[in-house]
Short mmCIF file of N, CA and C in Angstrom, two decimals:
data_model
loop_
_atom_site.label_atom_id
_atom_site.label_comp_id
_atom_site.label_asym_id
_atom_site.label_seq_id
_atom_site.Cartn_x
_atom_site.Cartn_y
_atom_site.Cartn_z
N MET A 1 -3.47 -30.12 51.89
CA MET A 1 -3.69 -29.38 53.15
C MET A 1 -4.21 -27.98 53.37
N ARG A 2 -5.20 -27.89 52.26
CA ARG A 2 -6.32 -27.02 52.56
C ARG A 2 -6.60 -26.36 53.81
N PHE A 3 -6.52 -27.32 55.05
CA PHE A 3 -6.73 -27.11 56.29
C PHE A 3 -5.66 -27.50 57.61
N ALA A 4 -4.51 -26.88 57.18
CA ALA A 4 -3.43 -27.02 57.81
C ALA A 4 -3.81 -26.04 59.07
N GLY A 5 -3.13 -25.98 60.36
CA GLY A 5 -3.40 -25.21 61.30
C GLY A 5 -4.64 -25.00 61.97
N LYS A 6 -6.22 -25.57 61.31
CA LYS A 6 -6.98 -25.14 61.36
C LYS A 6 -7.47 -26.13 62.25
N ARG A 7 -9.07 -25.90 62.89
CA ARG A 7 -9.19 -26.91 63.93
C ARG A 7 -10.97 -26.40 63.82
N ALA A 8 -11.19 -28.01 63.55
CA ALA A 8 -12.88 -28.11 63.54
C ALA A 8 -13.01 -29.35 64.30
N VAL A 9 -14.79 -28.96 64.04
CA VAL A 9 -15.48 -29.54 64.61
C VAL A 9 -16.50 -30.06 64.18
N VAL A 10 -16.88 -31.74 63.63
CA VAL A 10 -18.49 -32.48 63.56
C VAL A 10 -18.80 -32.70 64.40
N THR A 11 -19.72 -32.95 64.50
CA THR A 11 -20.63 -33.35 65.06
C THR A 11 -21.45 -34.95 64.13
N GLY A 12 -21.62 -35.61 65.41
CA GLY A 12 -22.06 -36.79 64.80
C GLY A 12 -20.94 -37.26 63.54
N GLY A 13 -20.22 -37.30 64.41
CA GLY A 13 -18.94 -37.85 63.79
C GLY A 13 -18.12 -39.05 63.85
N ALA A 14 -18.37 -39.90 65.05
CA ALA A 14 -18.68 -41.35 64.49
C ALA A 14 -18.78 -42.05 63.50
N SER A 15 -19.79 -41.96 62.69
CA SER A 15 -19.95 -42.46 61.37
C SER A 15 -19.95 -42.25 60.67
N GLY A 16 -20.77 -42.84 59.51
CA GLY A 16 -21.06 -42.10 58.09
C GLY A 16 -20.62 -40.80 57.92
N ILE A 17 -21.69 -40.38 57.27
CA ILE A 17 -20.64 -39.25 56.46
C ILE A 17 -19.78 -37.80 57.44
N GLY A 18 -20.14 -37.67 59.08
CA GLY A 18 -19.20 -37.29 59.79
C GLY A 18 -17.77 -38.00 60.10
N ARG A 19 -17.86 -39.15 60.49
CA ARG A 19 -16.67 -40.22 59.80
C ARG A 19 -15.93 -39.66 58.58
N ALA A 20 -16.42 -39.70 57.57
CA ALA A 20 -15.64 -39.54 56.70
C ALA A 20 -15.35 -38.35 56.81
N THR A 21 -16.18 -37.21 56.71
CA THR A 21 -15.97 -35.87 56.96
C THR A 21 -14.81 -35.21 57.71
N ALA A 22 -14.73 -35.88 58.64
CA ALA A 22 -13.35 -36.19 60.13
C ALA A 22 -12.19 -36.37 59.38
N LEU A 23 -12.17 -37.59 59.10
CA LEU A 23 -10.70 -37.95 58.09
C LEU A 23 -10.64 -37.11 56.79
N ARG A 24 -11.02 -36.78 55.95
CA ARG A 24 -10.48 -35.44 55.26
C ARG A 24 -10.32 -34.41 55.75
N LEU A 25 -11.23 -34.05 56.53
CA LEU A 25 -9.87 -32.95 57.19
C LEU A 25 -9.10 -33.31 58.22
N VAL A 26 -8.99 -34.58 58.49
CA VAL A 26 -7.68 -34.12 59.26
C VAL A 26 -6.96 -34.83 57.68
N GLY A 27 -6.52 -36.01 57.23
CA GLY A 27 -6.12 -35.63 55.84
C GLY A 27 -5.09 -34.10 54.96
N GLU A 28 -6.44 -33.59 55.19
CA GLU A 28 -5.90 -32.37 55.00
C GLU A 28 -5.27 -31.30 55.84
N GLY A 29 -4.93 -32.08 56.62
CA GLY A 29 -4.31 -31.33 57.50
C GLY A 29 -4.99 -30.84 59.32
N ALA A 30 -6.51 -30.43 59.83
CA ALA A 30 -7.31 -30.08 60.26
C ALA A 30 -6.82 -30.84 61.59
N GLU A 31 -7.17 -30.28 62.42
CA GLU A 31 -7.48 -31.23 64.30
C GLU A 31 -8.59 -30.80 64.11
N VAL A 32 -9.25 -32.14 64.69
CA VAL A 32 -11.11 -32.32 64.73
C VAL A 32 -11.57 -32.70 65.40
N TRP A 33 -11.80 -32.20 66.34
CA TRP A 33 -13.26 -32.33 67.48
C TRP A 33 -14.32 -33.51 66.89
N ILE A 34 -14.89 -34.43 67.76
CA ILE A 34 -15.88 -35.71 66.99
C ILE A 34 -16.47 -35.42 68.05
N GLY A 35 -18.05 -35.29 67.99
CA GLY A 35 -18.97 -34.74 69.52
C GLY A 35 -20.24 -35.97 68.80
N ASP A 36 -20.34 -37.18 69.58
CA ASP A 36 -21.42 -38.36 68.81
C ASP A 36 -21.63 -39.28 70.33
N ILE A 37 -22.60 -39.29 70.57
CA ILE A 37 -23.34 -40.30 70.90
C ILE A 37 -22.68 -42.06 71.40
N ASP A 38 -22.02 -42.46 70.04
CA ASP A 38 -21.84 -43.58 69.87
C ASP A 38 -20.13 -43.11 70.28
N GLU A 39 -19.81 -43.33 71.97
CA GLU A 39 -18.58 -43.74 72.09
C GLU A 39 -17.50 -44.31 71.92
N ALA A 40 -18.07 -46.03 71.31
CA ALA A 40 -17.26 -46.04 70.49
C ALA A 40 -17.04 -46.31 69.52
N GLY A 41 -17.32 -46.05 69.19
CA GLY A 41 -17.27 -45.26 67.73
C GLY A 41 -16.51 -44.33 67.63
N GLY A 42 -16.32 -43.30 68.65
CA GLY A 42 -15.95 -42.36 68.72
C GLY A 42 -14.81 -42.30 68.88
N THR A 43 -14.05 -43.26 70.22
CA THR A 43 -13.44 -43.70 70.51
C THR A 43 -12.61 -44.41 69.70
N GLU A 44 -12.71 -45.19 68.98
CA GLU A 44 -12.12 -46.04 68.06
C GLU A 44 -11.22 -44.89 67.34
N LEU A 45 -12.05 -44.35 66.32
CA LEU A 45 -11.49 -42.96 65.28
C LEU A 45 -10.48 -42.27 66.33
N ALA A 46 -11.30 -41.40 67.22
CA ALA A 46 -9.72 -40.82 67.86
C ALA A 46 -8.50 -41.61 68.42
N GLU A 47 -8.35 -42.70 68.69
CA GLU A 47 -7.46 -43.68 69.28
C GLU A 47 -6.83 -43.91 68.09
N THR A 48 -7.23 -44.39 66.80
CA THR A 48 -6.02 -44.40 65.42
C THR A 48 -6.36 -43.64 64.43
N SER A 49 -5.93 -42.00 65.07
CA SER A 49 -5.65 -40.83 64.21
C SER A 49 -4.71 -40.38 64.45
N ASN A 50 -3.15 -40.87 65.48
CA ASN A 50 -1.79 -40.52 65.68
C ASN A 50 -2.70 -38.72 66.36
N GLY A 51 -3.79 -38.64 67.61
CA GLY A 51 -3.77 -37.74 67.98
C GLY A 51 -4.40 -36.41 66.84
N ARG A 52 -4.60 -36.62 65.77
CA ARG A 52 -5.37 -35.42 64.82
C ARG A 52 -7.09 -35.36 65.73
N ILE A 53 -7.40 -36.99 66.17
CA ILE A 53 -8.80 -36.40 66.05
C ILE A 53 -9.00 -36.79 67.45
N ARG A 54 -9.32 -35.50 68.55
CA ARG A 54 -10.45 -35.66 69.55
C ARG A 54 -11.78 -36.14 69.84
N PHE A 55 -12.05 -37.14 70.85
CA PHE A 55 -13.13 -37.49 70.59
C PHE A 55 -14.06 -36.99 71.78
N GLN A 56 -15.53 -36.04 71.71
CA GLN A 56 -15.79 -35.88 73.38
C GLN A 56 -17.36 -36.79 72.98
N ARG A 57 -17.99 -37.03 74.02
CA ARG A 57 -19.29 -37.78 73.60
C ARG A 57 -20.25 -36.34 74.07
N THR A 58 -21.27 -36.37 73.04
CA THR A 58 -21.88 -35.19 72.91
C THR A 58 -23.62 -35.66 73.04
N ASP A 59 -24.02 -35.08 73.17
CA ASP A 59 -25.43 -35.22 72.52
C ASP A 59 -26.00 -34.22 71.99
N VAL A 60 -25.74 -34.07 71.30
CA VAL A 60 -26.56 -32.89 70.57
C VAL A 60 -28.03 -32.15 71.02
N THR A 61 -28.59 -33.12 71.21
CA THR A 61 -30.15 -32.55 72.13
C THR A 61 -29.60 -31.75 73.53
N LYS A 62 -28.42 -32.34 74.09
CA LYS A 62 -28.68 -30.90 75.21
C LYS A 62 -27.09 -29.32 74.55
N ALA A 63 -28.23 -28.70 75.33
CA ALA A 63 -27.03 -27.43 74.76
C ALA A 63 -26.14 -27.49 75.02
N GLU A 64 -26.26 -28.09 76.53
CA GLU A 64 -24.99 -28.05 77.47
C GLU A 64 -23.33 -28.50 76.79
N ASP A 65 -23.93 -29.75 75.71
CA ASP A 65 -22.84 -30.93 75.24
C ASP A 65 -22.17 -30.22 73.90
N ILE A 66 -23.45 -29.31 73.55
CA ILE A 66 -22.57 -28.62 71.93
C ILE A 66 -21.78 -27.49 72.64
N GLU A 67 -22.11 -26.72 73.40
CA GLU A 67 -21.42 -25.77 73.73
C GLU A 67 -20.14 -25.44 74.09
N ALA A 68 -20.22 -27.15 75.40
CA ALA A 68 -18.94 -27.74 75.79
C ALA A 68 -17.80 -28.44 74.48
N LEU A 69 -18.46 -28.87 73.73
CA LEU A 69 -18.12 -29.97 72.62
C LEU A 69 -17.02 -28.55 72.25
N ILE A 70 -17.54 -27.61 71.33
CA ILE A 70 -17.16 -26.61 70.85
C ILE A 70 -16.54 -25.29 71.75
N SER A 71 -16.23 -25.74 73.02
CA SER A 71 -15.82 -24.60 73.71
C SER A 71 -14.60 -25.38 73.52
N ALA A 72 -14.88 -26.91 73.72
CA ALA A 72 -12.76 -27.60 74.04
C ALA A 72 -12.06 -27.30 72.52
N ALA A 73 -12.78 -27.76 71.61
CA ALA A 73 -11.76 -26.90 70.66
C ALA A 73 -11.66 -25.39 70.75
N ASP A 74 -12.18 -25.03 70.39
CA ASP A 74 -11.82 -23.39 71.19
C ASP A 74 -10.43 -23.20 71.96
N ALA A 75 -10.64 -24.18 72.28
CA ALA A 75 -9.68 -23.80 74.05
C ALA A 75 -8.30 -24.42 73.30
N ALA A 76 -8.94 -25.36 73.13
CA ALA A 76 -6.94 -25.66 71.87
C ALA A 76 -6.11 -24.86 70.99
N GLY A 77 -7.16 -23.44 70.75
CA GLY A 77 -5.96 -22.88 69.47
C GLY A 77 -6.80 -22.26 68.88
N GLY A 78 -8.49 -21.90 69.35
CA GLY A 78 -9.26 -21.63 68.11
C GLY A 78 -9.81 -22.68 67.59
N LEU A 79 -11.41 -22.29 66.61
CA LEU A 79 -12.37 -23.24 66.16
C LEU A 79 -12.45 -21.77 64.39
N ASP A 80 -12.44 -23.10 63.68
CA ASP A 80 -11.86 -22.73 62.07
C ASP A 80 -13.86 -22.87 61.69
N VAL A 81 -13.85 -24.25 62.00
CA VAL A 81 -14.51 -25.14 61.04
C VAL A 81 -16.07 -25.72 61.97
N LEU A 82 -17.51 -25.48 61.77
CA LEU A 82 -18.30 -26.36 62.54
C LEU A 82 -19.17 -26.72 61.37
N PHE A 83 -18.82 -27.99 61.39
CA PHE A 83 -20.06 -29.56 60.99
C PHE A 83 -20.82 -29.87 61.67
N ASN A 84 -21.78 -29.61 62.15
CA ASN A 84 -22.97 -29.71 62.08
C ASN A 84 -23.86 -30.22 61.35
N ASN A 85 -23.98 -31.77 61.92
CA ASN A 85 -23.86 -33.45 61.09
C ASN A 85 -24.54 -33.96 61.83
N ALA A 86 -24.42 -33.98 63.16
CA ALA A 86 -25.15 -35.31 63.85
C ALA A 86 -26.29 -35.54 63.46
N GLY A 87 -27.29 -36.41 63.42
CA GLY A 87 -28.75 -36.63 62.83
C GLY A 87 -29.00 -38.25 63.05
N ALA A 88 -30.37 -38.60 62.90
CA ALA A 88 -31.09 -39.76 62.69
C ALA A 88 -32.04 -39.65 62.03
N GLY A 89 -33.07 -40.56 61.94
CA GLY A 89 -33.96 -40.87 61.23
C GLY A 89 -35.25 -39.72 61.68
N GLY A 90 -35.66 -39.81 63.13
CA GLY A 90 -36.43 -39.11 64.12
C GLY A 90 -37.97 -40.26 63.79
N ALA A 91 -38.83 -39.22 64.47
CA ALA A 91 -40.38 -39.89 64.59
C ALA A 91 -40.60 -40.02 62.92
N ARG A 92 -41.30 -41.41 63.15
CA ARG A 92 -41.79 -41.84 61.43
C ARG A 92 -43.55 -41.84 61.82
N ALA A 93 -43.59 -41.25 62.40
CA ALA A 93 -45.55 -41.27 62.39
C ALA A 93 -45.89 -40.16 61.33
N ALA A 94 -46.99 -39.84 61.09
CA ALA A 94 -47.62 -39.34 60.16
C ALA A 94 -48.39 -37.59 60.90
N ILE A 95 -48.22 -37.06 60.19
CA ILE A 95 -48.56 -35.84 61.84
C ILE A 95 -49.73 -35.43 62.16
N ASP A 96 -51.01 -36.29 62.01
CA ASP A 96 -52.02 -36.91 63.28
C ASP A 96 -51.71 -37.94 64.15
N ALA A 97 -50.92 -38.14 64.08
CA ALA A 97 -50.63 -39.58 64.42
C ALA A 97 -49.42 -39.32 65.53
N ILE A 98 -48.42 -38.38 65.66
CA ILE A 98 -47.76 -38.61 66.08
C ILE A 98 -47.29 -37.86 67.65
N GLU A 99 -46.67 -38.23 68.37
CA GLU A 99 -46.83 -37.91 69.90
C GLU A 99 -45.54 -36.98 69.96
N PRO A 100 -46.26 -35.12 71.08
CA PRO A 100 -45.43 -34.63 71.18
C PRO A 100 -44.42 -34.60 71.12
N ASP A 101 -43.93 -35.71 72.38
CA ASP A 101 -42.74 -35.78 72.69
C ASP A 101 -41.67 -36.37 71.68
N GLU A 102 -42.16 -36.91 70.37
CA GLU A 102 -41.74 -37.55 69.07
C GLU A 102 -41.36 -36.38 68.75
N TRP A 103 -42.14 -35.81 68.16
CA TRP A 103 -42.07 -34.51 67.62
C TRP A 103 -40.90 -33.83 68.29
N ASP A 104 -40.98 -33.04 69.76
CA ASP A 104 -39.52 -32.41 69.81
C ASP A 104 -38.58 -33.11 69.95
N PHE A 105 -38.56 -33.99 70.50
CA PHE A 105 -37.20 -35.21 70.56
C PHE A 105 -36.29 -34.99 68.56
N THR A 106 -37.42 -34.82 67.83
CA THR A 106 -36.96 -34.96 66.09
C THR A 106 -36.25 -33.64 66.39
N GLN A 107 -36.89 -32.71 66.48
CA GLN A 107 -37.31 -31.13 66.41
C GLN A 107 -34.97 -30.78 67.13
N ALA A 108 -35.19 -31.14 67.99
CA ALA A 108 -34.41 -30.92 68.71
C ALA A 108 -33.06 -31.85 67.71
N LEU A 109 -33.21 -32.90 67.48
CA LEU A 109 -31.96 -33.28 67.06
C LEU A 109 -31.29 -32.87 66.14
N LEU A 110 -32.65 -32.65 65.12
CA LEU A 110 -32.44 -32.05 63.54
C LEU A 110 -32.46 -30.59 63.57
N LEU A 111 -33.08 -30.09 64.13
CA LEU A 111 -32.50 -28.63 63.40
C LEU A 111 -32.33 -27.71 64.69
N ARG A 112 -32.73 -28.31 65.80
CA ARG A 112 -32.66 -26.92 66.75
C ARG A 112 -30.46 -27.22 67.54
N SER A 113 -30.88 -28.69 67.36
CA SER A 113 -28.87 -28.47 67.81
C SER A 113 -28.17 -27.44 66.29
N VAL A 114 -28.88 -27.40 65.43
CA VAL A 114 -27.69 -27.25 64.02
C VAL A 114 -27.75 -25.88 65.17
N ALA A 115 -29.01 -24.76 64.96
CA ALA A 115 -29.39 -23.58 65.51
C ALA A 115 -28.53 -23.65 66.55
N LEU A 116 -28.36 -24.26 67.51
CA LEU A 116 -27.22 -24.14 68.46
C LEU A 116 -25.85 -24.49 68.54
N GLY A 117 -25.34 -24.78 67.16
CA GLY A 117 -24.18 -25.20 67.31
C GLY A 117 -24.29 -23.69 66.12
N ILE A 118 -24.25 -23.29 65.60
CA ILE A 118 -23.95 -21.77 65.01
C ILE A 118 -24.46 -20.71 66.11
N ARG A 119 -24.90 -21.62 67.19
CA ARG A 119 -25.05 -19.96 68.14
C ARG A 119 -23.88 -19.84 68.89
N TYR A 120 -23.10 -21.26 69.02
CA TYR A 120 -21.96 -21.35 70.57
C TYR A 120 -20.81 -21.09 69.86
N ALA A 121 -20.84 -21.43 68.16
CA ALA A 121 -19.21 -21.10 67.37
C ALA A 121 -19.48 -19.93 66.71
N ALA A 122 -19.96 -19.05 66.06
CA ALA A 122 -20.53 -18.24 65.71
C ALA A 122 -19.48 -17.00 66.35
N PRO A 123 -19.54 -16.56 67.25
CA PRO A 123 -18.93 -15.57 68.33
C PRO A 123 -17.59 -15.33 68.23
N LEU A 124 -17.02 -17.19 68.56
CA LEU A 124 -15.77 -17.08 68.98
C LEU A 124 -15.09 -17.59 67.29
N MET A 125 -16.31 -17.82 65.82
CA MET A 125 -15.38 -17.84 64.45
C MET A 125 -14.96 -16.01 64.11
N THR A 126 -16.00 -14.99 64.53
CA THR A 126 -15.91 -13.72 64.55
C THR A 126 -14.37 -13.26 65.37
N ALA A 127 -14.94 -13.30 66.04
CA ALA A 127 -13.47 -13.20 67.32
C ALA A 127 -12.13 -13.82 66.81
N ARG A 128 -11.60 -14.49 65.25
CA ARG A 128 -10.98 -15.56 65.44
C ARG A 128 -10.99 -14.62 63.78
N GLY A 129 -12.00 -13.29 63.19
CA GLY A 129 -12.10 -12.94 61.89
C GLY A 129 -12.74 -14.07 60.71
N GLY A 130 -13.47 -14.52 61.17
CA GLY A 130 -14.17 -16.10 60.46
C GLY A 130 -13.67 -16.76 60.55
N GLY A 131 -14.97 -17.78 59.94
CA GLY A 131 -14.95 -19.18 60.14
C GLY A 131 -15.56 -20.39 58.45
N ALA A 132 -16.34 -21.13 59.39
CA ALA A 132 -16.87 -21.62 58.44
C ALA A 132 -18.00 -22.99 58.55
N ILE A 133 -19.40 -22.63 58.39
CA ILE A 133 -20.06 -23.41 59.04
C ILE A 133 -20.89 -23.81 58.09
N VAL A 134 -20.97 -25.37 58.18
CA VAL A 134 -21.50 -26.41 56.94
C VAL A 134 -22.46 -27.21 57.89
N ASN A 135 -23.83 -27.13 57.05
CA ASN A 135 -25.37 -27.87 58.04
C ASN A 135 -25.81 -28.89 57.34
N THR A 136 -25.93 -30.46 57.40
CA THR A 136 -26.75 -31.16 56.65
C THR A 136 -27.83 -31.61 56.78
N ALA A 137 -28.41 -30.91 54.90
CA ALA A 137 -29.75 -31.04 55.48
C ALA A 137 -30.26 -31.88 54.48
N SER A 138 -31.30 -32.38 54.01
CA SER A 138 -31.59 -33.58 53.19
C SER A 138 -32.75 -33.21 51.63
N ILE A 139 -32.74 -34.09 50.35
CA ILE A 139 -33.83 -33.85 49.81
C ILE A 139 -35.24 -34.05 50.44
N ALA A 140 -34.94 -34.08 51.56
CA ALA A 140 -35.96 -34.26 52.35
C ALA A 140 -36.66 -32.55 52.53
N ALA A 141 -35.86 -31.68 52.60
CA ALA A 141 -36.06 -30.49 52.54
C ALA A 141 -36.86 -29.82 51.77
N LEU A 142 -36.62 -30.43 50.30
CA LEU A 142 -37.40 -30.03 49.27
C LEU A 142 -38.24 -30.51 48.45
N GLN A 143 -39.13 -31.38 48.90
CA GLN A 143 -40.26 -32.32 48.20
C GLN A 143 -40.60 -32.57 49.27
N THR A 144 -41.98 -32.48 49.08
CA THR A 144 -42.74 -34.09 50.17
C THR A 144 -42.59 -35.62 49.70
N GLY A 145 -42.75 -36.08 50.82
CA GLY A 145 -42.83 -37.87 50.12
C GLY A 145 -41.63 -38.93 50.42
N ALA A 146 -40.59 -37.75 50.76
CA ALA A 146 -39.25 -37.80 50.94
C ALA A 146 -38.72 -38.80 52.02
N ALA A 147 -39.64 -38.59 52.69
CA ALA A 147 -39.24 -39.16 54.56
C ALA A 147 -40.28 -38.62 54.94
N PRO A 148 -40.17 -39.22 56.08
CA PRO A 148 -41.45 -39.04 57.06
C PRO A 148 -41.47 -36.87 57.95
N THR A 149 -42.66 -37.10 58.08
CA THR A 149 -42.86 -35.57 58.53
C THR A 149 -42.50 -35.01 59.02
N ALA A 150 -41.94 -35.25 60.89
CA ALA A 150 -41.01 -34.38 61.33
C ALA A 150 -39.40 -34.71 60.74
N TYR A 151 -38.80 -35.24 60.27
CA TYR A 151 -37.86 -35.13 59.36
C TYR A 151 -37.47 -33.92 58.36
N SER A 152 -38.76 -34.34 57.66
CA SER A 152 -38.85 -33.12 55.94
C SER A 152 -39.25 -31.88 56.74
N VAL A 153 -39.69 -31.62 58.26
CA VAL A 153 -39.33 -30.47 58.28
C VAL A 153 -38.56 -29.94 58.94
N ALA A 154 -37.80 -30.64 60.34
CA ALA A 154 -36.46 -30.60 60.39
C ALA A 154 -35.94 -29.92 58.93
N LYS A 155 -35.19 -31.25 58.72
CA LYS A 155 -34.58 -30.48 57.34
C LYS A 155 -34.49 -29.29 56.31
N ALA A 156 -36.12 -29.12 55.88
CA ALA A 156 -36.58 -27.93 55.37
C ALA A 156 -35.91 -26.91 56.44
N GLY A 157 -36.09 -26.57 57.82
CA GLY A 157 -35.39 -25.97 58.71
C GLY A 157 -34.57 -25.38 58.71
N VAL A 158 -33.13 -26.44 58.66
CA VAL A 158 -31.96 -26.47 58.37
C VAL A 158 -31.45 -25.65 57.56
N LEU A 159 -32.12 -26.01 55.90
CA LEU A 159 -32.06 -25.20 54.87
C LEU A 159 -32.31 -23.47 54.81
N HIS A 160 -33.50 -23.45 55.44
CA HIS A 160 -33.46 -21.79 55.42
C HIS A 160 -33.20 -21.08 57.03
N LEU A 161 -32.41 -22.18 57.74
CA LEU A 161 -31.49 -21.44 58.63
C LEU A 161 -30.48 -21.22 58.41
N THR A 162 -30.11 -22.28 58.14
CA THR A 162 -28.60 -22.12 57.09
C THR A 162 -28.75 -20.93 55.79
N LYS A 163 -29.40 -20.37 55.11
CA LYS A 163 -29.63 -19.15 54.48
C LYS A 163 -29.56 -17.90 55.50
N MET A 164 -30.78 -18.19 56.17
CA MET A 164 -30.99 -17.07 57.80
C MET A 164 -29.07 -16.60 58.12
N ALA A 165 -28.28 -18.06 58.68
CA ALA A 165 -27.47 -17.44 58.93
C ALA A 165 -26.58 -17.36 58.24
N ALA A 166 -26.14 -17.36 56.99
CA ALA A 166 -25.33 -16.54 55.96
C ALA A 166 -25.32 -14.90 55.71
N ALA A 167 -26.91 -15.00 55.71
CA ALA A 167 -26.99 -13.84 55.47
C ALA A 167 -26.64 -12.57 57.08
N ASP A 168 -27.05 -13.28 58.30
CA ASP A 168 -26.73 -12.47 59.40
C ASP A 168 -25.22 -12.03 59.81
N LEU A 169 -24.26 -13.76 59.44
CA LEU A 169 -23.32 -13.74 59.62
C LEU A 169 -22.33 -13.51 59.03
N ALA A 170 -22.34 -12.73 57.36
CA ALA A 170 -21.25 -12.74 56.51
C ALA A 170 -20.60 -11.74 57.04
N ARG A 171 -20.67 -10.80 57.80
CA ARG A 171 -20.16 -9.34 58.04
C ARG A 171 -19.21 -9.66 58.28
N HIS A 172 -19.39 -11.02 59.05
CA HIS A 172 -17.86 -11.64 60.01
C HIS A 172 -17.43 -12.30 59.52
N ASN A 173 -17.33 -13.24 58.24
CA ASN A 173 -16.48 -13.75 57.12
C ASN A 173 -17.11 -15.09 57.75
#
């Protein structure tokens, strides 16, 4: 029960790693808010959680959706954990063929959403004396050829953003 009395937000929580994480957090005593565009999956998970998981439709490419999800969890008694996990493969085109809107969407989904999650959660966690922020990256952040260019660049950005955020926020626990 390591997370008893804690509140967590998991983006991309309706399936995959996010769903497994939400269930594990609940199993360890947390109350969990999941944000996802998958309304059916998010609703089903919430309905089968005995009230321990709440679902809020969240498009992480929209700043207002991220802020609303984090605010909802905080309003229920504070935010202790944020898991920036939402994502998908993004644009697959090579750098010399990718369309600007495909590049922008991929970066918004995989990198900007993480930055905004941190931006909205950190002040709330600071006010509570600290918290934990976890961000999903990928092996694609470390080597070429593991994934398409736009995805790999975004995940490398997540890796560096995580290091920068840790350095900036360490003084707040």
